[in-house]
Amino acid sequence: MTRVSFEKELGHLQDEVLVLGSMVDKAIDRSIEALKRRDLEEARRIIADDLVINRKRFDIEEQALLVIATQQPMARDLRFIASVLNIITDLERMADHAEGNAKITLLLGDEPPLKPLIDIPRMALKTRDMLRRALDALVARDAEAAKQIAHEDDEVDALYDQVYRELLTFMIQDPRTITRATYLLWAAHNLERIGDRVTNICERVVFTVTGRMEEMNVSTY
Amino acid sequence: MFRSIRWRIGISSLTLIVVCMAILSVYLLNYVREYYLSNLGPQLVAQANLVAALAEKHITSGGSDDLDALVKRLGQQTKSRLTVIDRNGVVLGDSMEDPATMENHGQRPEFLQALSAGVGEGSRYSSTARLDMLYVAVPIHANGDVAGVARVSLPLQEVNESQQRAASTIAFAISLTGALVILLAFLVTGMAVRPVKQLTQMVRAFSAGRLDQRIRVDSQDEVGELAEAFNQMSERLEETIETVSNERNRMAAILSSMADGIIIVDGEGKVTLLNEASQRILRLPRQDYLGHSLIEVVRDHELARLVKDSIERRGGQEIMARLVETGVPRRILRAVITPIKEGETRHTLVVLQDLTELRRAETVRREFVANVSHELRTPLASIKALVETLRDGALEDTAAAKDFLTRMETEVDGLTQLVGELQELSRIESGQVALKPEPTAVLTLVVPATERLRTQAERSGVTLTCDVSSQLPDVLADGVRIQQVLINLVHNAIKFTPPGGQVTVSASAKDTAICLSVADTGIGIPSDDLPRIFERFYKADKSRSTGGTGLGLAIAKHIVQAHGGDIWAESLEGHGATFIFSLPIAAGVPE
């Protein structure tokens, strides 16, 4: 009986992590869409919604601690809950980066667009894809998949590099673009950080499965 | 083995028969013995009385030797053993033995009985004769007093023998009957049990899934009835199962062929059904989703929240419809959530519709309207400006006025062309333009088109070459329209190719189609723009207006598609572009 309810509680905890993951994923998507469309209203909503995400994170943390206190989990289950505590922190930080991008949208305001955004949405797409699959790996307890995803962070870094160089060219050619280009660079940097956080999640998945802590992909930024 | 009906019936009837016959035989054997004895008894009593009468006077006279002789003589005549005993038990005469050697008979039961009751009887083993003997003794009366006892004895051998004969007859009868009973029981139960065995086999086959099993019914008895009932039942069962499985297959077929995604979630929030469309719409990899929580499957907290709300609002029957943006990349879904009640269990039905394409089409239409107004406003604004300038005095300056009028004419021509192309595009798009495709040689399409543009190419310093073999099979094409497409493509190629460049028109056969291509060595198209260049008003290089309405490629695309062909572009930025379109080969020609 206790065993069954414990399994149920673990399943519920995992579902809650997935809910938070979905919230964060949407925040990233919406923040980039707002940046692309210069949608200030949407940007303000994203900033407001970040509070919900923060609350959810504390909520899950409390549930996880409650499971530890009442069920005294062992081995893999304990590692899973410990990982959950770390993963929700990473997720919450990712949401903060998304919120950061929404703030950049507000900063850019009505200034004319520097250039159509191509690589930044691509970075967002890549990091979101990685996040989704990292959570898949967590659900499947698949350490191999997690390692694979962590390696893909190089693609995000490469895109960031590209954006950086491109924006630098703009700034060199026309100093009037420096403010806007810098804002966009921040946005790209936020996405790059999000990619790193996905790598952290992957590390936690590997820890849950194998019990080994491994630094997976040391970012150059 | 002994648990089967056959054995149980066989053994029990056998036991019954054997017990009955055993009781009967015990009774019979006793009866036979009694009968013999009751016949012999009086006879022996009579003999004994006779001997007693004859012996009387010998006893009274005391001549014991005479008595013995008499007894021996009588014994020979009666073929019985006769014995005369005096009242003290001393044997006075015996037909078989010498009385002097015989022991005292005073304690023999028949002797004592004769003295006390008048007649004594008894049967026992005689040590003298070494046989089972029947004894009958009567007292000898002399002078009103008992002087002795006369005893007649007869061996029981005969009685025993007849009893044994009866016993063996009975034993034979018992075994014969027993054998018959066993045989009969086996036959009868065998007949009764066979259909039962068949029934068992059929039921086993039935449970293994072979539903077409039937029993051949031979007997009209209860078992036969049972088999008949079983056949009927299996028929009904087969029909029912077939109906149910047909129903299920149809449901499965409907579910899997539906364009809308269907997900059913149970009261615990676990997925119990997920059709193929759902997998497609949600971009899920193929795997087993049943029994997993909804959030785990769809990974969308908004959708999961909607379903959770529906589950928690027990009893509520309202249907909710929401738009949900989900997935990487983002898709727009319409989710309709309906609580369903099946007896006691509550489920939630989620219907998903993919509105992404619809939304995109809406965006395209909105952009189109914006583009059209923009395209119209620009020349109109310039005409307006020219008109105002003329009115404000430029009309006086004849040379300037003429120049202005020429420019106005150009703008009006541009507007006319734009409106004309818009009209044409909408007609082609809505299928109002009737194409007249007929087998046409590829050369007759390519040559007039290139010849028309040759002077323009020469003026731009571009070399225009036509590399089309006359050996190619005919295509099914509306000549005028396809020439229009070719002219548009070649015109574009010349426009985007700097002087000294090359434009090449070529054709090649591919399976059932001919691919015509227009390749240039111009500035090329950025890879990001490639998928979009066939959209209306899409211009790759927005900063440098190269003239044109922005509708040419859109029209070309629609014409080619109306022919059942396809059009696409390949380009490496800075290294020229190649536009390729395919046309179907006219049927019957490919051989």
PDB file of N, CA, C and O in Angstrom, chain B residues 368 421-422 424-426 428-429 484-485 488-489 492 532-538 549-561 567 579:
ATOM      1  N   PHE B 368      -1.383  39.541 -47.827  1.00  0.00           N
ATOM      2  CA  PHE B 368      -1.678  39.804 -49.237  1.00  0.00           C
ATOM      3  C   PHE B 368      -2.426  41.129 -49.382  1.00  0.00           C
ATOM      4  O   PHE B 368      -2.077  41.976 -50.200  1.00  0.00           O
ATOM      5  N   GLU B 421      -2.584  41.318 -63.608  1.00  0.00           N
ATOM      6  CA  GLU B 421      -1.978  40.090 -63.084  1.00  0.00           C
ATOM      7  C   GLU B 421      -2.733  39.583 -61.861  1.00  0.00           C
ATOM      8  O   GLU B 421      -2.882  38.376 -61.673  1.00  0.00           O
ATOM      9  N   LEU B 422      -3.189  40.523 -61.048  1.00  0.00           N
ATOM     10  CA  LEU B 422      -3.970  40.120 -59.875  1.00  0.00           C
ATOM     11  C   LEU B 422      -5.213  39.363 -60.300  1.00  0.00           C
ATOM     12  O   LEU B 422      -5.552  38.315 -59.756  1.00  0.00           O
ATOM     13  N   GLU B 424      -5.669  37.853 -63.138  1.00  0.00           N
ATOM     14  CA  GLU B 424      -5.311  36.579 -63.733  1.00  0.00           C
ATOM     15  C   GLU B 424      -4.990  35.557 -62.647  1.00  0.00           C
ATOM     16  O   GLU B 424      -5.437  34.410 -62.690  1.00  0.00           O
ATOM     17  N   LEU B 425      -4.228  36.030 -61.658  1.00  0.00           N
ATOM     18  CA  LEU B 425      -3.847  35.134 -60.571  1.00  0.00           C
ATOM     19  C   LEU B 425      -5.087  34.588 -59.870  1.00  0.00           C
ATOM     20  O   LEU B 425      -5.208  33.388 -59.627  1.00  0.00           O
ATOM     21  N   SER B 426      -6.011  35.489 -59.600  1.00  0.00           N
ATOM     22  CA  SER B 426      -7.192  35.025 -58.872  1.00  0.00           C
ATOM     23  C   SER B 426      -8.012  34.085 -59.747  1.00  0.00           C
ATOM     24  O   SER B 426      -8.611  33.141 -59.268  1.00  0.00           O
ATOM     25  N   ILE B 428      -6.765  32.079 -62.136  1.00  0.00           N
ATOM     26  CA  ILE B 428      -6.069  30.785 -62.190  1.00  0.00           C
ATOM     27  C   ILE B 428      -6.249  30.041 -60.876  1.00  0.00           C
ATOM     28  O   ILE B 428      -6.547  28.852 -60.835  1.00  0.00           O
ATOM     29  N   GLU B 429      -6.114  30.800 -59.778  1.00  0.00           N
ATOM     30  CA  GLU B 429      -6.229  30.175 -58.467  1.00  0.00           C
ATOM     31  C   GLU B 429      -7.591  29.561 -58.251  1.00  0.00           C
ATOM     32  O   GLU B 429      -7.722  28.482 -57.681  1.00  0.00           O
ATOM     33  N   GLN B 484       4.148  31.408 -71.224  1.00  0.00           N
ATOM     34  CA  GLN B 484       4.067  32.517 -70.270  1.00  0.00           C
ATOM     35  C   GLN B 484       4.991  32.255 -69.081  1.00  0.00           C
ATOM     36  O   GLN B 484       5.725  33.137 -68.633  1.00  0.00           O
ATOM     37  N   VAL B 485       4.946  31.020 -68.586  1.00  0.00           N
ATOM     38  CA  VAL B 485       5.800  30.654 -67.455  1.00  0.00           C
ATOM     39  C   VAL B 485       7.268  30.796 -67.842  1.00  0.00           C
ATOM     40  O   VAL B 485       8.074  31.390 -67.117  1.00  0.00           O
ATOM     41  N   ASN B 488       8.372  34.336 -68.158  1.00  0.00           N
ATOM     42  CA  ASN B 488       8.536  34.935 -66.836  1.00  0.00           C
ATOM     43  C   ASN B 488       9.869  34.516 -66.209  1.00  0.00           C
ATOM     44  O   ASN B 488      10.619  35.344 -65.682  1.00  0.00           O
ATOM     45  N   LEU B 489      10.171  33.210 -66.287  1.00  0.00           N
ATOM     46  CA  LEU B 489      11.395  32.709 -65.647  1.00  0.00           C
ATOM     47  C   LEU B 489      12.631  33.270 -66.339  1.00  0.00           C
ATOM     48  O   LEU B 489      13.583  33.722 -65.683  1.00  0.00           O
ATOM     49  N   ASN B 492      13.047  36.972 -65.555  1.00  0.00           N
ATOM     50  CA  ASN B 492      13.640  37.135 -64.219  1.00  0.00           C
ATOM     51  C   ASN B 492      15.137  36.851 -64.258  1.00  0.00           C
ATOM     52  O   ASN B 492      15.933  37.572 -63.665  1.00  0.00           O
ATOM     53  N   ARG B 532      10.022  30.795 -50.005  1.00  0.00           N
ATOM     54  CA  ARG B 532       8.966  31.806 -50.019  1.00  0.00           C
ATOM     55  C   ARG B 532       8.834  32.572 -51.329  1.00  0.00           C
ATOM     56  O   ARG B 532       7.896  33.353 -51.481  1.00  0.00           O
ATOM     57  N   ILE B 533       9.764  32.372 -52.251  1.00  0.00           N
ATOM     58  CA  ILE B 533       9.757  33.227 -53.439  1.00  0.00           C
ATOM     59  C   ILE B 533       8.530  33.038 -54.317  1.00  0.00           C
ATOM     60  O   ILE B 533       8.215  33.905 -55.126  1.00  0.00           O
ATOM     61  N   PHE B 534       7.811  31.897 -54.125  1.00  0.00           N
ATOM     62  CA  PHE B 534       6.620  31.697 -54.959  1.00  0.00           C
ATOM     63  C   PHE B 534       5.371  32.324 -54.331  1.00  0.00           C
ATOM     64  O   PHE B 534       4.293  32.215 -54.874  1.00  0.00           O
ATOM     65  N   GLU B 535       5.571  32.922 -53.150  1.00  0.00           N
ATOM     66  CA  GLU B 535       4.430  33.603 -52.527  1.00  0.00           C
ATOM     67  C   GLU B 535       4.209  34.935 -53.225  1.00  0.00           C
ATOM     68  O   GLU B 535       5.131  35.560 -53.734  1.00  0.00           O
ATOM     69  N   ARG B 536       2.941  35.377 -53.165  1.00  0.00           N
ATOM     70  CA  ARG B 536       2.602  36.630 -53.824  1.00  0.00           C
ATOM     71  C   ARG B 536       3.327  37.807 -53.180  1.00  0.00           C
ATOM     72  O   ARG B 536       3.423  37.890 -51.959  1.00  0.00           O
ATOM     73  N   PHE B 537       3.824  38.668 -53.973  1.00  0.00           N
ATOM     74  CA  PHE B 537       4.490  39.908 -53.557  1.00  0.00           C
ATOM     75  C   PHE B 537       5.780  39.666 -52.791  1.00  0.00           C
ATOM     76  O   PHE B 537       6.327  40.566 -52.184  1.00  0.00           O
ATOM     77  N   TYR B 538       6.255  38.417 -52.805  1.00  0.00           N
ATOM     78  CA  TYR B 538       7.481  38.181 -52.059  1.00  0.00           C
ATOM     79  C   TYR B 538       8.662  38.611 -52.904  1.00  0.00           C
ATOM     80  O   TYR B 538       8.844  38.145 -54.022  1.00  0.00           O
ATOM     81  N   THR B 549       5.759  43.168 -60.580  1.00  0.00           N
ATOM     82  CA  THR B 549       4.643  43.233 -59.653  1.00  0.00           C
ATOM     83  C   THR B 549       4.822  42.336 -58.449  1.00  0.00           C
ATOM     84  O   THR B 549       4.104  42.448 -57.464  1.00  0.00           O
ATOM     85  N   GLY B 550       5.752  41.381 -58.559  1.00  0.00           N
ATOM     86  CA  GLY B 550       5.909  40.426 -57.462  1.00  0.00           C
ATOM     87  C   GLY B 550       4.903  39.298 -57.549  1.00  0.00           C
ATOM     88  O   GLY B 550       4.736  38.525 -56.619  1.00  0.00           O
ATOM     89  N   LEU B 551       4.216  39.227 -58.700  1.00  0.00           N
ATOM     90  CA  LEU B 551       3.199  38.185 -58.839  1.00  0.00           C
ATOM     91  C   LEU B 551       3.586  37.117 -59.860  1.00  0.00           C
ATOM     92  O   LEU B 551       2.974  36.071 -59.932  1.00  0.00           O
ATOM     93  N   GLY B 552       4.642  37.439 -60.646  1.00  0.00           N
ATOM     94  CA  GLY B 552       5.031  36.538 -61.746  1.00  0.00           C
ATOM     95  C   GLY B 552       5.246  35.097 -61.305  1.00  0.00           C
ATOM     96  O   GLY B 552       4.674  34.174 -61.891  1.00  0.00           O
ATOM     97  N   LEU B 553       6.045  34.903 -60.265  1.00  0.00           N
ATOM     98  CA  LEU B 553       6.348  33.532 -59.835  1.00  0.00           C
ATOM     99  C   LEU B 553       5.119  32.852 -59.240  1.00  0.00           C
ATOM    100  O   LEU B 553       4.935  31.648 -59.389  1.00  0.00           O
ATOM    101  N   ALA B 554       4.281  33.656 -58.582  1.00  0.00           N
ATOM    102  CA  ALA B 554       3.059  33.076 -58.020  1.00  0.00           C
ATOM    103  C   ALA B 554       2.169  32.561 -59.149  1.00  0.00           C
ATOM    104  O   ALA B 554       1.613  31.457 -59.067  1.00  0.00           O
ATOM    105  N   ILE B 555       2.067  33.367 -60.219  1.00  0.00           N
ATOM    106  CA  ILE B 555       1.262  32.935 -61.370  1.00  0.00           C
ATOM    107  C   ILE B 555       1.888  31.687 -61.984  1.00  0.00           C
ATOM    108  O   ILE B 555       1.204  30.710 -62.287  1.00  0.00           O
ATOM    109  N   ALA B 556       3.221  31.715 -62.156  1.00  0.00           N
ATOM    110  CA  ALA B 556       3.920  30.572 -62.749  1.00  0.00           C
ATOM    111  C   ALA B 556       3.639  29.303 -61.949  1.00  0.00           C
ATOM    112  O   ALA B 556       3.332  28.246 -62.505  1.00  0.00           O
ATOM    113  N   LYS B 557       3.699  29.453 -60.634  1.00  0.00           N
ATOM    114  CA  LYS B 557       3.473  28.281 -59.784  1.00  0.00           C
ATOM    115  C   LYS B 557       2.078  27.708 -60.013  1.00  0.00           C
ATOM    116  O   LYS B 557       1.895  26.501 -60.167  1.00  0.00           O
ATOM    117  N   HIS B 558       1.086  28.615 -60.068  1.00  0.00           N
ATOM    118  CA  HIS B 558      -0.279  28.124 -60.232  1.00  0.00           C
ATOM    119  C   HIS B 558      -0.493  27.485 -61.588  1.00  0.00           C
ATOM    120  O   HIS B 558      -1.194  26.474 -61.689  1.00  0.00           O
ATOM    121  N   ILE B 559       0.132  28.055 -62.634  1.00  0.00           N
ATOM    122  CA  ILE B 559      -0.031  27.463 -63.969  1.00  0.00           C
ATOM    123  C   ILE B 559       0.569  26.058 -63.972  1.00  0.00           C
ATOM    124  O   ILE B 559      -0.048  25.096 -64.440  1.00  0.00           O
ATOM    125  N   VAL B 560       1.794  25.917 -63.432  1.00  0.00           N
ATOM    126  CA  VAL B 560       2.461  24.612 -63.442  1.00  0.00           C
ATOM    127  C   VAL B 560       1.658  23.597 -62.626  1.00  0.00           C
ATOM    128  O   VAL B 560       1.451  22.459 -63.042  1.00  0.00           O
ATOM    129  N   GLN B 561       1.193  24.047 -61.473  1.00  0.00           N
ATOM    130  CA  GLN B 561       0.415  23.120 -60.632  1.00  0.00           C
ATOM    131  C   GLN B 561      -0.877  22.709 -61.319  1.00  0.00           C
ATOM    132  O   GLN B 561      -1.321  21.569 -61.180  1.00  0.00           O
ATOM    133  N   ILE B 567       6.957  23.122 -59.316  1.00  0.00           N
ATOM    134  CA  ILE B 567       7.990  24.116 -59.616  1.00  0.00           C
ATOM    135  C   ILE B 567       8.789  24.403 -58.360  1.00  0.00           C
ATOM    136  O   ILE B 567       8.229  24.435 -57.260  1.00  0.00           O
ATOM    137  N   PHE B 579      15.691  27.717 -61.779  1.00  0.00           N
ATOM    138  CA  PHE B 579      14.266  27.442 -61.571  1.00  0.00           C
ATOM    139  C   PHE B 579      13.909  26.232 -62.413  1.00  0.00           C
ATOM    140  O   PHE B 579      14.259  26.155 -63.584  1.00  0.00           O
TER     141      PHE B 579
END
